[in-house]
CSV table of C-alpha atoms in Angstrom, one decimal:
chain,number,residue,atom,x,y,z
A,1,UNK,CA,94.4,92.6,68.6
A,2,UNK,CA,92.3,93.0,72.1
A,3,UNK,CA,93.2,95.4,74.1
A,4,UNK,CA,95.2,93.9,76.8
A,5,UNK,CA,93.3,93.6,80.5
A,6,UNK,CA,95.4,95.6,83.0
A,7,UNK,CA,95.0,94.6,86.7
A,8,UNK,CA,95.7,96.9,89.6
A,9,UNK,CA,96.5,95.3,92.9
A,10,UNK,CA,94.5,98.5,94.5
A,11,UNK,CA,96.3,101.0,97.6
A,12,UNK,CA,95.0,104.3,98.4
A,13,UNK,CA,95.9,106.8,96.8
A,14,UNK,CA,95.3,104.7,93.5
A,15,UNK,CA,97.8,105.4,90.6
A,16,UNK,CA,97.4,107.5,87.9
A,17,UNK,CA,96.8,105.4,84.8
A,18,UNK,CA,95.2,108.3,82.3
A,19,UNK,CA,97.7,107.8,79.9
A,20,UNK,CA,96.8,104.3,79.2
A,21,UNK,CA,93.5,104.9,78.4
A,22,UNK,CA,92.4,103.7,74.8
A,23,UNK,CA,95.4,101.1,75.8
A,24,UNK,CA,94.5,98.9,78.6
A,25,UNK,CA,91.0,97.5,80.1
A,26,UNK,CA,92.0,98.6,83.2
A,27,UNK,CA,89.9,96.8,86.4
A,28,UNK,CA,90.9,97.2,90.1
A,29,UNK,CA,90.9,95.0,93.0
A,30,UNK,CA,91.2,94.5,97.1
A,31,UNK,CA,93.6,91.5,97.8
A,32,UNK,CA,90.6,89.4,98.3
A,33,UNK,CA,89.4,89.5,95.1
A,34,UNK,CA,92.5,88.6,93.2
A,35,UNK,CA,92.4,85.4,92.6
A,36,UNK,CA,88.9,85.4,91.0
A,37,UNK,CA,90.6,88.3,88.7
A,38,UNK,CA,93.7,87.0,87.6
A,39,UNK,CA,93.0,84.5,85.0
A,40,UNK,CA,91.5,87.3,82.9
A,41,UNK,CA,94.4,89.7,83.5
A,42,UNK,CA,97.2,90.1,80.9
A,43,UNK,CA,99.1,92.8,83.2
A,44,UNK,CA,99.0,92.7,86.4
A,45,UNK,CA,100.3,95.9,88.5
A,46,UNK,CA,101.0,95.4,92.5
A,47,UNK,CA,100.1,98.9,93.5
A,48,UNK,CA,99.6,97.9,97.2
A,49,UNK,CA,103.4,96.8,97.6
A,50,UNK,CA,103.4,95.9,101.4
A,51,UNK,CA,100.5,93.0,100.4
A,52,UNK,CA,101.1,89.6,100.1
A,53,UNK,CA,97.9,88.8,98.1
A,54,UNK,CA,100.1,87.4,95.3
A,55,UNK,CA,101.8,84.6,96.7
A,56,UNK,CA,98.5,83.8,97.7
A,57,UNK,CA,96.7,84.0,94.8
A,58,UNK,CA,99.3,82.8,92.1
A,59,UNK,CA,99.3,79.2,92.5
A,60,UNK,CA,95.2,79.4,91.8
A,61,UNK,CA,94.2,77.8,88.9
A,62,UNK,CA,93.8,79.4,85.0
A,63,UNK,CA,95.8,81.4,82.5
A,64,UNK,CA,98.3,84.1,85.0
A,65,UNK,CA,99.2,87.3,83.8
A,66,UNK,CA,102.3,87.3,81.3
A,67,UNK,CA,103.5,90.7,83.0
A,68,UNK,CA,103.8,91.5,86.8
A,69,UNK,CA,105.0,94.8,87.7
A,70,UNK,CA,105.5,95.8,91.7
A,71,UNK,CA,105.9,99.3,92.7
A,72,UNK,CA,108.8,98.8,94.7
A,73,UNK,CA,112.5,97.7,95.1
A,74,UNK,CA,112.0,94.6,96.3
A,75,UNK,CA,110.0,91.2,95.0
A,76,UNK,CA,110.3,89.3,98.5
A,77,UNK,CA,106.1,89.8,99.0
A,78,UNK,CA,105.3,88.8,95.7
A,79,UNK,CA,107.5,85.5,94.6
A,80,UNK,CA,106.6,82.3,95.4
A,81,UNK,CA,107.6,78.8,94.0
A,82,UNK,CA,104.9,78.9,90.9
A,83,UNK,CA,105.4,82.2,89.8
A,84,UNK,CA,109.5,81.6,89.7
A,85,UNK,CA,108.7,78.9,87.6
A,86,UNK,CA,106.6,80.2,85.4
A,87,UNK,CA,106.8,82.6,82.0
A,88,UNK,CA,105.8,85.4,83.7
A,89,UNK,CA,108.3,88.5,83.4
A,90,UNK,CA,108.3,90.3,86.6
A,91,UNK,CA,109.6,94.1,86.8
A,92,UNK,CA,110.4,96.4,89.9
A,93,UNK,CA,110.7,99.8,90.4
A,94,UNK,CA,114.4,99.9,90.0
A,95,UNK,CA,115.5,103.7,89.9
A,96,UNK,CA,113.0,105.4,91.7
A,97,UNK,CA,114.1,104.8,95.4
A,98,UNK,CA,117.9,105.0,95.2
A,99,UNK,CA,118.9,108.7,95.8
A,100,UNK,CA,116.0,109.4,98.6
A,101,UNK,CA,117.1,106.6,100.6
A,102,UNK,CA,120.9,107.6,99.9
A,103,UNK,CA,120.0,110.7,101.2
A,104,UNK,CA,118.1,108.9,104.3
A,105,UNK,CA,120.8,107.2,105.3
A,106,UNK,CA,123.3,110.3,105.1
A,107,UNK,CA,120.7,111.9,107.8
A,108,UNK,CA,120.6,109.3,109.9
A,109,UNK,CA,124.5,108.7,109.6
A,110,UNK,CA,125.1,112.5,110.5
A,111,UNK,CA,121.8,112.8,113.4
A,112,UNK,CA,123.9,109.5,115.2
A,113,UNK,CA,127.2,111.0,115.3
A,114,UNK,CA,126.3,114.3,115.8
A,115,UNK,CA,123.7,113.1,118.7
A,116,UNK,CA,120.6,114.8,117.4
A,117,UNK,CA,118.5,113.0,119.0
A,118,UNK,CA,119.7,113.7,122.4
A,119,UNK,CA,120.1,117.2,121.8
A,120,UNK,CA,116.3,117.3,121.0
A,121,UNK,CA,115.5,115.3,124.2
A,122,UNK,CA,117.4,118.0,125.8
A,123,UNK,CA,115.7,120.7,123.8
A,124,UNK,CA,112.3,119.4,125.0
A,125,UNK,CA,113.9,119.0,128.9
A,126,UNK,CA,114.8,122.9,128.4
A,127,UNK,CA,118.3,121.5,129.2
A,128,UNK,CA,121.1,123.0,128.2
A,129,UNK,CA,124.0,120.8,127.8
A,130,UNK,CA,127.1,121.0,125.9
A,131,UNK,CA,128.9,117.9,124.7
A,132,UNK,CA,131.2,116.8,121.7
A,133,UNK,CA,130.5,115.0,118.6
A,134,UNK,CA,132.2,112.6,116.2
A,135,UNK,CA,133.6,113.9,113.1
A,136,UNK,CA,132.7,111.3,110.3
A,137,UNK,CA,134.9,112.5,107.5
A,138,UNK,CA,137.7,109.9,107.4
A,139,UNK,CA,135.8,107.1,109.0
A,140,UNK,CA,134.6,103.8,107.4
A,141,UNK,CA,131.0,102.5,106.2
A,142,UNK,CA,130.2,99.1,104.5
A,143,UNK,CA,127.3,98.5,102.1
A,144,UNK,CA,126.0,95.2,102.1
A,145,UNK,CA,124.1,95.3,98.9
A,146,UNK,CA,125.7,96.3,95.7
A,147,UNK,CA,123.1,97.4,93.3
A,148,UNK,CA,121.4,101.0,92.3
A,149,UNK,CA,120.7,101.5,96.0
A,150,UNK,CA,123.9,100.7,97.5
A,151,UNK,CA,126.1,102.4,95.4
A,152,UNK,CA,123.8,105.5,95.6
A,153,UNK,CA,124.8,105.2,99.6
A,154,UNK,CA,127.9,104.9,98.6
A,155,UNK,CA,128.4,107.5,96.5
A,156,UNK,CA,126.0,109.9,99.1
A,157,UNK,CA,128.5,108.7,102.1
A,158,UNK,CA,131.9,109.1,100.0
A,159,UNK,CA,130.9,113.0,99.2
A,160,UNK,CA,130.8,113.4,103.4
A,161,UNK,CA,134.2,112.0,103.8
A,162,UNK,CA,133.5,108.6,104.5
A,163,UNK,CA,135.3,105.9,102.9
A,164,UNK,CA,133.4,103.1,101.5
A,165,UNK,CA,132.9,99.4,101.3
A,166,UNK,CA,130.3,98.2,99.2
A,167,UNK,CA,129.8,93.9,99.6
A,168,UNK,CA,127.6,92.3,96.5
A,169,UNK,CA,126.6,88.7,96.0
A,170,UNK,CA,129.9,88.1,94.4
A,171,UNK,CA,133.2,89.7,94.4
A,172,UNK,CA,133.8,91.9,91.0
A,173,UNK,CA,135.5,95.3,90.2
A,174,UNK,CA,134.5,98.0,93.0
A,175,UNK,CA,132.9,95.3,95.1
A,176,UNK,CA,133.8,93.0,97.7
A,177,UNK,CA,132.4,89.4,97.6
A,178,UNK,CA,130.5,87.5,101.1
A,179,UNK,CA,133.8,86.2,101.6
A,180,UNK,CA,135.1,89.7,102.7
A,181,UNK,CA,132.0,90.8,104.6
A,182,UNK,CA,133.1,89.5,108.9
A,183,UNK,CA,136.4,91.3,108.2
A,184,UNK,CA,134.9,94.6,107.0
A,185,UNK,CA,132.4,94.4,109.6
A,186,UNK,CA,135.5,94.2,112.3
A,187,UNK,CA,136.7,97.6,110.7
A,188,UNK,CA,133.6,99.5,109.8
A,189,UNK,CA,132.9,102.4,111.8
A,190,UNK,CA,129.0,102.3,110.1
A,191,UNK,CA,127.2,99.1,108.6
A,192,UNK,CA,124.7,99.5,106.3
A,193,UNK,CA,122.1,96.9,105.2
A,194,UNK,CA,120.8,97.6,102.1
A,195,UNK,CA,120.6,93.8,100.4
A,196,UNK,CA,117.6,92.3,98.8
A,197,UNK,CA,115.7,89.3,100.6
A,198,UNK,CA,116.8,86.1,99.8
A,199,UNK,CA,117.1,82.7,101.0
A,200,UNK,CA,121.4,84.0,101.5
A,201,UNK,CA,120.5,87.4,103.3
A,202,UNK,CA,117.7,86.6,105.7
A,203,UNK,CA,118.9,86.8,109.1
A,204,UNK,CA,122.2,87.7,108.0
A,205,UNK,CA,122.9,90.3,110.8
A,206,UNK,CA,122.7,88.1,114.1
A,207,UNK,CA,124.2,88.1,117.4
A,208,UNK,CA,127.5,86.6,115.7
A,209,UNK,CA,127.7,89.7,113.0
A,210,UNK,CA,126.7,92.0,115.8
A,211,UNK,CA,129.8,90.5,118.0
A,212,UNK,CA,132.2,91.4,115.3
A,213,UNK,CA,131.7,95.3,115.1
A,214,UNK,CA,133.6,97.4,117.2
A,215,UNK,CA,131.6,99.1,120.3
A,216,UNK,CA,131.6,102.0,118.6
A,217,UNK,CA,129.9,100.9,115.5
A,218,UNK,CA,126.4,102.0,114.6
A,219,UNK,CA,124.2,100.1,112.3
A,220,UNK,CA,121.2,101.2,109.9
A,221,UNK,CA,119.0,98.8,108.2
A,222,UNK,CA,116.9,100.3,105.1
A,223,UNK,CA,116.9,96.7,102.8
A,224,UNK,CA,114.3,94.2,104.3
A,225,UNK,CA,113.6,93.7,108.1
A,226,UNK,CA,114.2,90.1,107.7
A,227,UNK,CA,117.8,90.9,107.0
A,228,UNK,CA,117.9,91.5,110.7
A,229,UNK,CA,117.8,89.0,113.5
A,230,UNK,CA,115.9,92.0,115.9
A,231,UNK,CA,116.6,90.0,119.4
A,232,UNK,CA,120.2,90.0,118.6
A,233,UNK,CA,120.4,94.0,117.5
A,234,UNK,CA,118.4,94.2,120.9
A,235,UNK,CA,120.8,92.6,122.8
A,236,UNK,CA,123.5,94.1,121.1
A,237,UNK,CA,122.3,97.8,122.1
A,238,UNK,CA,121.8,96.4,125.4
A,239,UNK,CA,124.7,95.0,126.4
A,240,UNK,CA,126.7,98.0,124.6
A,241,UNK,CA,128.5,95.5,121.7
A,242,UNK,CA,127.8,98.5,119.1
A,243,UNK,CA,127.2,102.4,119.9
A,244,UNK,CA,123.9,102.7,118.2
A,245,UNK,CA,121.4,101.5,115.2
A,246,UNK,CA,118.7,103.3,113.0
A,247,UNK,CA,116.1,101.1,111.4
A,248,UNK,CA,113.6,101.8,109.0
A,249,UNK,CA,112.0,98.3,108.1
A,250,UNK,CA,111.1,95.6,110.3
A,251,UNK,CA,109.9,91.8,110.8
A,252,UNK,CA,106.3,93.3,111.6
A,253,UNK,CA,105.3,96.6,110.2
A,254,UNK,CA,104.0,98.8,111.4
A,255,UNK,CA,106.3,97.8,114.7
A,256,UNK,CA,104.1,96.1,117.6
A,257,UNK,CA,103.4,98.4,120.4
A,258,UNK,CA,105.2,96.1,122.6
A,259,UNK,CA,108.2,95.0,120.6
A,260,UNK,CA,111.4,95.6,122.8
A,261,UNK,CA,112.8,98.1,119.7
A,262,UNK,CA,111.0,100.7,121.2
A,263,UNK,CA,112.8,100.9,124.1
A,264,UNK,CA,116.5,99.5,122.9
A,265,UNK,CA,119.2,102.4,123.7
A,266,UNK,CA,120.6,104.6,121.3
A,267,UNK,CA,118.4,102.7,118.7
A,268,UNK,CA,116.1,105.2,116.2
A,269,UNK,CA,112.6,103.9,114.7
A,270,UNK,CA,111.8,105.0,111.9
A,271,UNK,CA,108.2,103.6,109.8
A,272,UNK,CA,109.5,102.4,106.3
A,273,UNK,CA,109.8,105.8,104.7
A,274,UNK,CA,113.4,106.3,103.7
A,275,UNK,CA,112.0,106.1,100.1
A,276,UNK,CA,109.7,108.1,100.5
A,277,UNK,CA,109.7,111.8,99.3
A,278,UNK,CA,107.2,114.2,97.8
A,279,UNK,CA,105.6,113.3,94.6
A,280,UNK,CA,107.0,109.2,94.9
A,281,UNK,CA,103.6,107.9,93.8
A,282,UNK,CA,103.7,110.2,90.9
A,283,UNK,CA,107.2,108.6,90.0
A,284,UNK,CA,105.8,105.1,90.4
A,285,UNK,CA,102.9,105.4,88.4
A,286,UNK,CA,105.0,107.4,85.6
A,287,UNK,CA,106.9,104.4,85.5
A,288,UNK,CA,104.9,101.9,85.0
A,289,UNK,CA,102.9,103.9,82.1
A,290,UNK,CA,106.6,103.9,80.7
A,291,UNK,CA,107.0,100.0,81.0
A,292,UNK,CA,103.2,99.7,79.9
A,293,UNK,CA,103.9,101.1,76.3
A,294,UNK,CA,107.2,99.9,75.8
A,295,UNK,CA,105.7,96.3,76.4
A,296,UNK,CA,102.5,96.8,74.1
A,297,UNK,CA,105.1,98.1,71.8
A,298,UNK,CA,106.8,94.7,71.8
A,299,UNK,CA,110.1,96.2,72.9
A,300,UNK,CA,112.2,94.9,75.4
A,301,UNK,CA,111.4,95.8,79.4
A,302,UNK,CA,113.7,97.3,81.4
A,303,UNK,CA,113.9,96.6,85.3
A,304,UNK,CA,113.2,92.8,84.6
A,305,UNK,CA,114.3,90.7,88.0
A,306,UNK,CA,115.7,87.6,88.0
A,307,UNK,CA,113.2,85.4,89.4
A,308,UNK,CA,115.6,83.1,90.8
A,309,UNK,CA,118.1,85.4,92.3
A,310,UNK,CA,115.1,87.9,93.4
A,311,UNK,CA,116.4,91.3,91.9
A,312,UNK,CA,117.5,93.0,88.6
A,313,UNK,CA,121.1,91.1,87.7
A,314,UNK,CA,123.2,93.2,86.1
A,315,UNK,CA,125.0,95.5,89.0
């Protein structure tokens, strides 16, 4: 049998592959070269998981790759119409992400209520003033997005106190259906967006959703910026409809210099890194060599999305 050609959608630092070695022809390439490249490929691995290159380059013509594997949680930049349709199994990094960005939005939770920020303004104004915090032990969060990630925030936020809501694509044991989501929000104390992006969840949070949380309500967003209509969170800072907001993903990334998000009240910027800890592109790459040798094992993948739907089904 030939040895199977492995493509790598390249990003700096590149991935270590050593382990594959004997295994896979493995060939790199920029975004602009892969649609000459992916009629030879068998695998092909989206190392640079912010690029769009893919839904670019897929509906080309020629043989596609029979296995596509992103380094990240979500397939949003990757999927188009053709490669839904086709016979190509697509896998995610499913596993790697959820407890560093549980732990993410535990810091921002406790920097918002116990006004961090402001007390390292003041720090840096050699201002000393003393104020009271909120206590978040007793209050109440909902998760939008019911999967690996969302029920690590879950979990993460229930061990400080907080009791829980998580909201899924459908109601089921543990998790409240879309149905239930405008009168959690009415109730919720902190709102969490951590849903995939789909044709259902884009835009979901808009001036309407925003209208419905009490004024002392903060919001985070770590799923997809698209989740989040950003005028409307604007206005919503602005006019005082919710106390504050945290995001970590936006529309545009990195953030324009001149986007209004910058300067919205009580609203902290973070760039895309809730995920991120020490040694994550170590995990990533570890991963995949996993996947790789179960699949030229023949044995079954794990963290195989439903192209469709647009994430792993199963939670």
């Amino acid at each position: 049998m030939p040895t199977p050609t492995l493509l790598v959608l390249d990003a700096e630092p590149l991935p270590r592959l050593g382990r594959l070695t004997g295994h896979a022809r493995i060939e790199h390439t920029d975004a602009a070269g892969l649609a000459a490249r992916l009629p030879r490929a068998d695998v092909l691995l989206v190392w640079d998981f912010t690029s769009r290159a893919v839904r670019d380059a897929w509906p080309g013509e020629g043989p596609r790759p029979r296995w596509v594997h992103t380094a990240s949680a979500g397939v949003d930049h990757l999927m188009c119409p053709e490669l839904a349709a086709s016979d190509t199994v697509v896998t995610n990094a499913r596993g790697i992400f959820d407890q560093p960005i549980a732990e993410y939005v535990a810091a921002l939770v406790l920097a918002m209520a116990k006004d961090l920020p402001r007390t390292l303004e003041l720090q840096r104004e050699r201002t000393w003033r003393h104020r009271e915090s909120h206590k978040i032990a007793g209050t109440r969060a909902v998760v939008v997005g019911s999967g690996p990630i969302g029920r690590a925030i879950a979990h993460t936020l229930g061990a400080l106190g907080i009791t829980t809501a998580l909201v899924g694509r459908a109601a089921r044991s543990g998790v409240h259906g879309p149905e239930d989501l405008d009168r959690l929000l009415a109730r919720a104390d902190w709102v969490i967006a951590a849903a995939p992006l789909t044709d259902e969840t884009h835009g979901m949070f808009d001036a309407r959703r925003f209208g419905l949380m009490q004024p002392s309500a903060r919001f985070v967003n770590i799923g997809r910026g698209q989740l989040v209509v950003e005028d409307a969170l604007a206005e919503a800072l602005a006019k005082r409809w919710i106390a504050g907001a945290a995001l970590d993903v936006f529309e545009a990334e990195p953030l324009p210099g001149d986007s209004p998000l910058w300067q919205a009240p009580d609203l902290i910027v973070s760039p895309h890194m809730s995920g991120d800890t020490i040694g994550w592109r170590d995990e990533l790459g570890a991963q995949f060599v996993e996947l790789y040798e179960r699949w030229a094992a023949g044995e079954p993948l794990k963290n195989v999305v439903d192209k469709q739907r647009g994430y792993v089904p199963g939670h």
